[in-house]
Coordinates of C-alpha atoms in Angstrom, one line a residue:
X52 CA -21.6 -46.5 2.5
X53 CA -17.8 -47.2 2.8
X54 CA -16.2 -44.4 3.5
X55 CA -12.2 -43.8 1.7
X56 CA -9.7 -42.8 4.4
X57 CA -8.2 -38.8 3.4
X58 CA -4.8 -39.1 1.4
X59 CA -1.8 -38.2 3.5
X60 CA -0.4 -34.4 2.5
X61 CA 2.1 -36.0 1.0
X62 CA -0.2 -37.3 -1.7
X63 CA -2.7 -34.5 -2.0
X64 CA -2.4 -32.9 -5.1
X65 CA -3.3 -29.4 -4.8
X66 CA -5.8 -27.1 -7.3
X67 CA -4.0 -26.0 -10.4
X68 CA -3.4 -22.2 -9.5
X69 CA -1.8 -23.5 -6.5
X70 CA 0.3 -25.9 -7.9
X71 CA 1.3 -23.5 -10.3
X72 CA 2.1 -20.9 -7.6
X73 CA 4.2 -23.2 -5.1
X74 CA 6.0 -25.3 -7.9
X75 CA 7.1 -21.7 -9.2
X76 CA 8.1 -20.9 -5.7
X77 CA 10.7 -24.5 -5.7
X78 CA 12.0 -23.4 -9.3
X79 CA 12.6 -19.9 -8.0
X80 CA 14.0 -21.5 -4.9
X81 CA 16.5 -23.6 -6.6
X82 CA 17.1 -22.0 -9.9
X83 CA 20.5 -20.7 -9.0
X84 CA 22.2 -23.5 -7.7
X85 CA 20.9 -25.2 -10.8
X86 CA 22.7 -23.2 -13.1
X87 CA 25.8 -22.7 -11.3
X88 CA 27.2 -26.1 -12.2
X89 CA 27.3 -25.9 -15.5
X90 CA 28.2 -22.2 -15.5
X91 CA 31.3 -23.4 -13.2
X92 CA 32.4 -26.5 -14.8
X93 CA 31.9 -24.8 -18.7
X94 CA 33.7 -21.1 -17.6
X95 CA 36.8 -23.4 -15.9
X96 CA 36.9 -25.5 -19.5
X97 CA 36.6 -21.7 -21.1
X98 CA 33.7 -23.0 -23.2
X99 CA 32.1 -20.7 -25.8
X100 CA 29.0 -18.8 -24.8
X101 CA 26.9 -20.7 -27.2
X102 CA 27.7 -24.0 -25.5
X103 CA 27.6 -22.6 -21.7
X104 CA 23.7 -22.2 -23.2
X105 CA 23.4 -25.4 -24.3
X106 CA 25.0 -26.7 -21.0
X107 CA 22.7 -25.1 -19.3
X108 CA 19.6 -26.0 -21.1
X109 CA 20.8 -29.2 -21.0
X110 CA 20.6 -29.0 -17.0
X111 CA 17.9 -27.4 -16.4
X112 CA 15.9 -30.1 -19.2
X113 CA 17.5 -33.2 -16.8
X114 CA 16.3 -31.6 -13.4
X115 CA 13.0 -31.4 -14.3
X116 CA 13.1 -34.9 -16.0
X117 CA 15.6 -36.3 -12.2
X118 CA 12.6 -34.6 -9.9
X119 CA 9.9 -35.9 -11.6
X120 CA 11.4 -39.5 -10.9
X121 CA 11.7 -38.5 -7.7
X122 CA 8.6 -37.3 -7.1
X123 CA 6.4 -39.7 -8.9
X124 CA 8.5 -42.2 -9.4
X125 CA 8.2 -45.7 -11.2
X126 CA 8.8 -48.9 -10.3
X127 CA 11.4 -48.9 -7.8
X128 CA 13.0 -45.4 -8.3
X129 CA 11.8 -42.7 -6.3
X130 CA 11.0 -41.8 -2.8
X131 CA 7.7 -40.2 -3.6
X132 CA 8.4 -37.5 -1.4
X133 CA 8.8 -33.4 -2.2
X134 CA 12.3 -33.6 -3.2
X135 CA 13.7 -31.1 -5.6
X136 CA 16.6 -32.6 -8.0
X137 CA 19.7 -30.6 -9.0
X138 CA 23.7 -30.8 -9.6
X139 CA 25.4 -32.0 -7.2
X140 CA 28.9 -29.1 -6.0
X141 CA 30.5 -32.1 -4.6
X142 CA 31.3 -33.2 -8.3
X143 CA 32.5 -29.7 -9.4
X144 CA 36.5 -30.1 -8.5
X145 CA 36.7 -33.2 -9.4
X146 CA 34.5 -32.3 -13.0
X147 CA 37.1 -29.3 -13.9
X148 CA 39.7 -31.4 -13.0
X149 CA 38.6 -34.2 -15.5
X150 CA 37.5 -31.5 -17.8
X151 CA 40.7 -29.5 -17.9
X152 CA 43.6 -32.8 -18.2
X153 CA 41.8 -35.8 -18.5
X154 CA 39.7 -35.7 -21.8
X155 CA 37.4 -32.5 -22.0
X156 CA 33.6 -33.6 -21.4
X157 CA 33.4 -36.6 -22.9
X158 CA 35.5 -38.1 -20.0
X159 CA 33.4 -35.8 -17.8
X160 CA 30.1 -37.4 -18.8
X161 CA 31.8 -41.5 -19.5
X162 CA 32.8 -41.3 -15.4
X163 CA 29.3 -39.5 -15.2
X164 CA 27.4 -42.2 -16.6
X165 CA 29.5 -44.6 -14.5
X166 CA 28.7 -43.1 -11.5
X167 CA 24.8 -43.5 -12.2
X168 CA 24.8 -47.4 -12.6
X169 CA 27.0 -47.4 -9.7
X170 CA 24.7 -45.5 -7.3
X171 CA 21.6 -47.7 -9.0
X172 CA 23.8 -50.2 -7.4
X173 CA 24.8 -49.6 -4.4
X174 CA 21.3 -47.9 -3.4
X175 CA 19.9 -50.8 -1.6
X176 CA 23.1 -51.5 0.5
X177 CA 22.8 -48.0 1.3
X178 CA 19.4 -48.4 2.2
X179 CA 20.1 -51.3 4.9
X180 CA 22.3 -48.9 6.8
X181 CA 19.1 -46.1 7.8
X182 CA 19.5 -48.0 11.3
X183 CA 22.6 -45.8 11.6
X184 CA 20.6 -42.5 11.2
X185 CA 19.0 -42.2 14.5
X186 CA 17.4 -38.7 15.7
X187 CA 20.8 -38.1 17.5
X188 CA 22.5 -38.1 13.6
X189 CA 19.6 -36.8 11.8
X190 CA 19.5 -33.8 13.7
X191 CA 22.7 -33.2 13.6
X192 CA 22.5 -33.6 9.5
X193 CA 19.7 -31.4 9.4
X194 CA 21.4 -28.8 11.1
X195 CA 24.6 -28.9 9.2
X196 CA 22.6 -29.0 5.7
X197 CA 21.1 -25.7 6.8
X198 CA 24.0 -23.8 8.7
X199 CA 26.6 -24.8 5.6
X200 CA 23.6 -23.3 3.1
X201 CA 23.5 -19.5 5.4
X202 CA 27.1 -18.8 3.2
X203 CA 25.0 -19.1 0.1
X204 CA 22.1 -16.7 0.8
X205 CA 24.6 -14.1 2.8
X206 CA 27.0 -14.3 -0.8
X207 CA 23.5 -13.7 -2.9
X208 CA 22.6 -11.0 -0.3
X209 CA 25.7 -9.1 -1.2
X210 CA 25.5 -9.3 -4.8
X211 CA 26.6 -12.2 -5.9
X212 CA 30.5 -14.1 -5.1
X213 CA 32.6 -12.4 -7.8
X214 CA 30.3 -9.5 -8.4
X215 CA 31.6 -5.8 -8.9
X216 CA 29.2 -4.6 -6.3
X217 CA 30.0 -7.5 -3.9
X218 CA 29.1 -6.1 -0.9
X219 CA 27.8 -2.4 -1.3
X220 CA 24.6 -1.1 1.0
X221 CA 22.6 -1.2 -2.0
X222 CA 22.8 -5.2 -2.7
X223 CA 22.0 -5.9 0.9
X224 CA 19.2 -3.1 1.8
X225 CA 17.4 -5.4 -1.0
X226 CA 18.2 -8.8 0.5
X227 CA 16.6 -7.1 4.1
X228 CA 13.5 -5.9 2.0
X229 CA 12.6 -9.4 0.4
X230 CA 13.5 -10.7 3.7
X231 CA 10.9 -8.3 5.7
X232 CA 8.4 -8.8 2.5
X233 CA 8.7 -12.9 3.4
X234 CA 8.1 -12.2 7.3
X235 CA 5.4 -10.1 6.6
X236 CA 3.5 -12.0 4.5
X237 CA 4.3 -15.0 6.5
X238 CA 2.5 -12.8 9.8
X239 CA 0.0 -10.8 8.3
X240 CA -1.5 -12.4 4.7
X241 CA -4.5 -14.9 4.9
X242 CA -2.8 -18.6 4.8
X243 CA -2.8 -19.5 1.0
X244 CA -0.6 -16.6 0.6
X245 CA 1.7 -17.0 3.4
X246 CA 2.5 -20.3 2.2
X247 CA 3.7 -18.5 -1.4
X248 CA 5.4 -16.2 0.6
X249 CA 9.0 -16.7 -1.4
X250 CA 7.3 -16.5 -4.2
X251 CA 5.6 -13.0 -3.0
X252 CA 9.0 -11.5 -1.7
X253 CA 11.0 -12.7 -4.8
X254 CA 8.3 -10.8 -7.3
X255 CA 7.7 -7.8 -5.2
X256 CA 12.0 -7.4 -4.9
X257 CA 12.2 -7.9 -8.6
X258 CA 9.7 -4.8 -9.2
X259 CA 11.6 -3.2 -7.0
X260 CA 14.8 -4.2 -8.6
X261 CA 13.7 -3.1 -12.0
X262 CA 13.3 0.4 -11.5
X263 CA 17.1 0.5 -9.6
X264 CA 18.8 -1.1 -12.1
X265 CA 19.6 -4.5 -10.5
X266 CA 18.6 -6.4 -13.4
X267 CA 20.0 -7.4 -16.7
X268 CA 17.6 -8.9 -19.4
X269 CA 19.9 -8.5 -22.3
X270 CA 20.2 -12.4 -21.9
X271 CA 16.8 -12.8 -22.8
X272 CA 17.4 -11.4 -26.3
X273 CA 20.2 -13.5 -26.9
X274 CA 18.3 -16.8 -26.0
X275 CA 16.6 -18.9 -29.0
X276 CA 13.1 -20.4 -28.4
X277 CA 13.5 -23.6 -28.5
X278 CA 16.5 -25.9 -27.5
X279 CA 16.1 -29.5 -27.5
X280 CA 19.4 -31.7 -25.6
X281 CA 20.2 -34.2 -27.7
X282 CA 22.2 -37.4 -26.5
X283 CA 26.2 -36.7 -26.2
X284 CA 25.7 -33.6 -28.0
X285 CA 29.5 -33.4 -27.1
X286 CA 30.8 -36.2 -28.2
X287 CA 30.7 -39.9 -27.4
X288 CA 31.9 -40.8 -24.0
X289 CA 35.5 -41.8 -23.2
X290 CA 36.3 -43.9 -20.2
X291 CA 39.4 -43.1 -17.8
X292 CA 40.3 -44.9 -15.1
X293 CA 41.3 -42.3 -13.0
X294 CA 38.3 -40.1 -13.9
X295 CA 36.0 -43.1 -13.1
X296 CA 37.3 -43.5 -9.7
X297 CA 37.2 -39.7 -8.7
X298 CA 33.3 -40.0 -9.8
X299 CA 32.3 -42.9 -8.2
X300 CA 34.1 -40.9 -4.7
X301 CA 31.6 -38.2 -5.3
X302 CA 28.9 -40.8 -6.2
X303 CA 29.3 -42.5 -2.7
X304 CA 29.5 -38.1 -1.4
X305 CA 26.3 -37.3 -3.1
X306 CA 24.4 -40.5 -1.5
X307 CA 25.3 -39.7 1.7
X308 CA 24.0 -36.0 1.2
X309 CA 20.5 -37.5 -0.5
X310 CA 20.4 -39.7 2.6
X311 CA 20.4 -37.1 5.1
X312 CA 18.0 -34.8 2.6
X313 CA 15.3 -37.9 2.6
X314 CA 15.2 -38.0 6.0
X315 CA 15.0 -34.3 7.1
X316 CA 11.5 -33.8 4.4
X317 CA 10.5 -37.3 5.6
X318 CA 10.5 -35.8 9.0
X319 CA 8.6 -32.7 7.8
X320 CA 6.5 -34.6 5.9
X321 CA 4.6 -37.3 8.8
X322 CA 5.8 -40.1 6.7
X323 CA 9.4 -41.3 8.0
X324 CA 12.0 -42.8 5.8
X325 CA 12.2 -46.7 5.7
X326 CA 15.3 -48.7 4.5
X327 CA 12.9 -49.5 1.3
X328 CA 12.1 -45.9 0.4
X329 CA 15.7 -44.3 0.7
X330 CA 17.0 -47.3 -1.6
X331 CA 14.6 -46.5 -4.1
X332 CA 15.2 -42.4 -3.9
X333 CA 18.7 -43.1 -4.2
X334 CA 17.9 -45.4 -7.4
X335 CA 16.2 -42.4 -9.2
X336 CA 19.7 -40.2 -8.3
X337 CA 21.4 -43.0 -10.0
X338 CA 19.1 -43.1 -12.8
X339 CA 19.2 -39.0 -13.2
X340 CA 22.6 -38.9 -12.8
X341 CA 22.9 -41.9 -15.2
X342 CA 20.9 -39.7 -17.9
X343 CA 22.8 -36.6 -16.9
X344 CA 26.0 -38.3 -19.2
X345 CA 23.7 -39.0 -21.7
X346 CA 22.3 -35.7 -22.3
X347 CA 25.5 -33.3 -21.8
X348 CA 25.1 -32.7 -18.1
X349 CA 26.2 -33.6 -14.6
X350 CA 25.7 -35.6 -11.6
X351 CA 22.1 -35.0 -9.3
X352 CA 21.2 -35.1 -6.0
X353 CA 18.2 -33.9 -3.7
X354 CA 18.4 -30.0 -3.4
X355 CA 18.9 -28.6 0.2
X356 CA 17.6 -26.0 -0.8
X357 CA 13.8 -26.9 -1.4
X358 CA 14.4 -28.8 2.0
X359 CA 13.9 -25.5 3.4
X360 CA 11.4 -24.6 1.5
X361 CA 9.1 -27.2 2.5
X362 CA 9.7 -26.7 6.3
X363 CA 8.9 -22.9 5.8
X364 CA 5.7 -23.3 3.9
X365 CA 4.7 -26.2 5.6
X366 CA 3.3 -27.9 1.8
X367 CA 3.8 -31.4 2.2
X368 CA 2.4 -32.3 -1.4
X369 CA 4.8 -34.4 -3.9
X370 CA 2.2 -33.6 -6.7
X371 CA 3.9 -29.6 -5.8
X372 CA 7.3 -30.2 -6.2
X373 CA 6.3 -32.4 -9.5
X374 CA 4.7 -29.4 -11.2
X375 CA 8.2 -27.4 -10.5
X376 CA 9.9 -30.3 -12.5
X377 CA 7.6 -29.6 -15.2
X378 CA 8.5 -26.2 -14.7
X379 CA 11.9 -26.8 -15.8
X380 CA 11.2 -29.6 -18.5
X381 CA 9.6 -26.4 -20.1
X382 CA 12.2 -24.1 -18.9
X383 CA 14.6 -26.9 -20.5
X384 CA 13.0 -26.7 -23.9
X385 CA 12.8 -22.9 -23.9
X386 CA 15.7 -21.0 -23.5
X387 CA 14.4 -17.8 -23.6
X388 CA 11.8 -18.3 -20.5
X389 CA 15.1 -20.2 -18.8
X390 CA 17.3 -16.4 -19.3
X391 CA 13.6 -14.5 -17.6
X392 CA 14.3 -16.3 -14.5
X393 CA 18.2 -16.4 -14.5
X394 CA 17.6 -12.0 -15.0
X395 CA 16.2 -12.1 -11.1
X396 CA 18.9 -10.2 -9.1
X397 CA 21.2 -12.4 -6.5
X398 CA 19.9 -10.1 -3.8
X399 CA 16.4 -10.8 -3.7
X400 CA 17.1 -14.8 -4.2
X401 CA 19.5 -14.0 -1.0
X402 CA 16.6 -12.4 0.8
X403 CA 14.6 -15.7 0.7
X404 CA 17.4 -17.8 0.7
X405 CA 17.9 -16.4 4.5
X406 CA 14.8 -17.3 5.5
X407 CA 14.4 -20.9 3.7
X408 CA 18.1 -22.2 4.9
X409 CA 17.6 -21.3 8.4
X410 CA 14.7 -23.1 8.4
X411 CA 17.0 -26.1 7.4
X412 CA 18.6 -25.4 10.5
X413 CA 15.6 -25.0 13.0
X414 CA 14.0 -28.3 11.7
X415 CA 17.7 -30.0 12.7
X416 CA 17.2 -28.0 16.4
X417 CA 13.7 -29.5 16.4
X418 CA 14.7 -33.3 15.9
X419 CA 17.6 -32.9 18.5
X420 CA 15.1 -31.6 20.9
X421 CA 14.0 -35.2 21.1
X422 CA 17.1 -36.4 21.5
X423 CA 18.0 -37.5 25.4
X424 CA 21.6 -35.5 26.2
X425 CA 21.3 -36.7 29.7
X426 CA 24.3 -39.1 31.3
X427 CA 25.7 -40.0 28.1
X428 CA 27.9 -38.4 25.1
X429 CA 25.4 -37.6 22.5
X430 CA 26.1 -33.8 22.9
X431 CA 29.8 -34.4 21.9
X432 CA 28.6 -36.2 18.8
X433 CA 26.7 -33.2 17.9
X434 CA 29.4 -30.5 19.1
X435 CA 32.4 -32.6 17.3
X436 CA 30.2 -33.4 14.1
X437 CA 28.9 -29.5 13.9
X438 CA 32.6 -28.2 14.2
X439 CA 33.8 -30.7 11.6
X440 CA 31.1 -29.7 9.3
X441 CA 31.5 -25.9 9.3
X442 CA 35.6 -26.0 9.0
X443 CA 35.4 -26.7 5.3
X444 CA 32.4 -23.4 5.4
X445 CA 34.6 -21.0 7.3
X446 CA 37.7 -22.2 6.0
X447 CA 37.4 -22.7 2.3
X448 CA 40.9 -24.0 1.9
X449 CA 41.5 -26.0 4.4
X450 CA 42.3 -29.4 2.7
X451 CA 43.7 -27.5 -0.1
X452 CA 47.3 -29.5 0.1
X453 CA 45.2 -32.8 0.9
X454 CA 44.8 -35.1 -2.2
X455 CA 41.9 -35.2 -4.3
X456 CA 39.8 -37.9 -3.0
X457 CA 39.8 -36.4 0.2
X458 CA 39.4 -33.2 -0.6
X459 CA 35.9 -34.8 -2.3
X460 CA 34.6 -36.1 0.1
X461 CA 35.7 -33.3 3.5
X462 CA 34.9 -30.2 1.1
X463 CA 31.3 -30.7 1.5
X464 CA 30.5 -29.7 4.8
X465 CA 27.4 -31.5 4.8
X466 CA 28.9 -35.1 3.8
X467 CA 31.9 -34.3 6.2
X468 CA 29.7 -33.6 9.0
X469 CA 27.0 -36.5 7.9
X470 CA 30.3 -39.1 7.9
X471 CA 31.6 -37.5 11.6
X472 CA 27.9 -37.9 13.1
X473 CA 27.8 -41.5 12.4
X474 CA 31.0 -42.3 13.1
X475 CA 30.8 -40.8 16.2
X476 CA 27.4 -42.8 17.0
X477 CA 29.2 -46.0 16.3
X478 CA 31.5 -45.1 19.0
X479 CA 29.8 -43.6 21.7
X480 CA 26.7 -45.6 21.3
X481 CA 26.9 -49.2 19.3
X482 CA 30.5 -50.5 19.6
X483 CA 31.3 -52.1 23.7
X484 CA 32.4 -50.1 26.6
X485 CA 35.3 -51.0 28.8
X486 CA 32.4 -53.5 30.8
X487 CA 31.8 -55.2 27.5
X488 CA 27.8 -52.8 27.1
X489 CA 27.2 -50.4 24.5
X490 CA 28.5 -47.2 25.4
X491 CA 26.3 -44.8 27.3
X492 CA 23.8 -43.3 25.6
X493 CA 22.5 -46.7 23.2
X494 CA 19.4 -47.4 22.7
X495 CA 17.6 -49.3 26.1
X496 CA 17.4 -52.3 23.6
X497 CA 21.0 -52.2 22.8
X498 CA 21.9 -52.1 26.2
X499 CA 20.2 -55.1 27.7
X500 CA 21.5 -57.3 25.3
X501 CA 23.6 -60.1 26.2
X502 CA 27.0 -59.6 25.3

């Protein structure tokens, strides 16, 4: 009898407990940066509380509707790979700026929708250029992505950037204990449970939390059942010039971002990005961020975040991260399940958001490891690219008197240290040396050439 070969991880799709358990464990993973979009761009617009729901309803209903493209995917969009969708932060400056004096959301979601069929666009050109994205820049990517995420779980740690407790022992005594729940579980519990082990240390620091008064469901009561996103709920998009191009900066941001996310989970994942795969991922942004203007919401990208997440628990399956896109269709259509979740305390998120970004991190150590540093410049492309992409970390204003654009693109530290890594490749290790060769450190191939 013919035997059928085993599906790769990547395509195994799980029993339903566990899918239910580790999708959870994404949503949980990911759920605050979701929400912080919309609660950024709708408190700068000073939006009333019932549309700051809607908003957010709105974004949670699109994520799950952007990461099961992703993850499934049809046709040409989708990489078919674990990738969680979410808003993009590299289109929050420019969004309050368009939001504030250039129209209100309608112009917001007509240079939105603009974006979307640009990057739909643009994907396969984008795709042609994965010869530039070598281990040497990969790594260094990898790294960057999970270094310029630490910020993020040390700000949830302490309670939350802007909270009235920022900082106090309290905040961060919890952080530690969901942080030495997720180790211990990760050591000590049989394996199905140390791969859940987020999951474990967020519930087990929200019973803890409950008792101390860390949390706040009054939200919950406040939230309607049901809420159903209807198309430009807002208002019928306008189109500005100068709003367009802004958006389309970011779009070309955001890509490079999703590239470098693509590659780091197909790296943990055994099944490397082709030039064929990342155009078709970076369709489905298009595509998601294309229906984002449609239905009241903002542009989307691959979530660092669950990059982490998959490294740590080591669950390759697409069919996972799927089932947490379901998770916030329904999350999406039911508000009052949506406020449940957003009631979990920034302290325990920051407890497993230690633990999931330094993973980031490692994985980027791990793919350098394989890089040759020997006779040639490669570790001044890492050095130069890592110090470019933590300025705009350490120093939050920076670029402040720089002009918009720029500010766009060199605010992200992950797209400014992506752009410097590759740049710096070209440099050192495709364009001629002073002999008329590749510079040291190309590839053997490269540098028997004829010139």
């Amino acid at each position: 009898m013919a035997t059928t070969a085993p599906a790769h991880p990547v395509d195994e799709v799980p029993p339903v407990r566990q899918l239910a358990a580790f999708g959870l464990q994404h949503v949980l993973a990911m759920y605050a940066g979701a929400v912080a979009v919309p609660l950024i761009v709708g408190g700068a617009m000073k939006l009333s509380p019932a549309d700051l729901a809607y908003l957010i309803t709105a974004d949670l209903l699109v994520c799950g509707i952007a990461t099961l493209i992703q993850c499934v995917g049809f046709w040409r969009f989708g990489v078919r790979l674990p990738i969680m969708q979410g808003c993009t932060f590299a289109a929050v400056s420019p969004m309050v700026l368009i939001g504030t004096t250039g129209g209100g959301l309608p112009a917001i979601y007509g240079s939105v929708i603009v974006a979307g069929l640009a990057i739909v666009l643009l994907a396969p050109v984008f795709g042609r250029l994965l010869r530039f994205f070598p281990p040497l820049v990969t790594g260094t990517v990898i790294l960057i992505i999970g270094v310029s995420l630490l910020p993020v779980a040390g700000n949830w740690a302490a309670g939350g950037a802007g909270a009235e407790d920022f900082g106090e022992p309290k905040n961060l005594a919890l952080a530690a204990f969901v942080l030495a729940v997720v180790l211990g579980v990760q050591r000590f519990a049989p394996a199905f449970l140390s791969r859940i082990a987020v999951l474990l240390g967020i519930g087990v620091g929200l019973a803890v939390a409950v008792p101390f008064g860390f949390t706040d469901f009054g939200g919950v009561g406040d939230a309607g059942w049901v809420g159903v996103s209807t198309p430009f709920h807002f208002g019928a998009p306008s189109f500005h010039a100068s709003a367009i191009v802004s958006m389309l900066v970011v779009a070309l941001v955001t890509m490079t971002e999703t590239t470098g996310d693509l590659i780091a989970v197909g790296e943990m994942t055994d099944r490397p990005i082709e030039p064929r795969t990342l155009a078709d991922g970076l369709r489905a942004d298009g595509l998601s961020t294309f229906l984002g203007g449609v239905f009241n919401t903002f542009p989307y990208t691959a979530f660092a975040q669950n990059v982490g997440l998959v490294g740590m628990t080591r669950v390759r399956s697409r069919w996972v991260v799927a089932a947490a896109g379901g998770i916030l269709v329904v999350l999406g259509l039911l508000p009052k399940l949506g406020a449940v979740v957003a009631a979990i305390p920034a302290p325990v998120l920051g407890g497993a958001g230690l633990v999931m970004f330094g993973t980031v991190a490692a994985s980027g150590l791990r793919t350098l490891a394989a890089v040759d540093f020997q006779g040639n410049n490669n570790l001044t492309v890492v050095a130069v690219s890592v110090a470019i992409g933590m300025l705009p970390v350490g120093v939050p204003g920076i670029y402040a008197q720089f002009p918009d654009w720029f500010q766009t693109v060199m605010n992200s530290g992950i797209s400014a240290g992506c752009l410097t890594a590759i740049a710096l490749n070209l440099l050192f290790n495709h364009l001629p040396g002073r002999e008329g060769r590749p510079a040291t450190g190309a590839e053997p191939e490269a540098a028997s050439a004829p010139a």
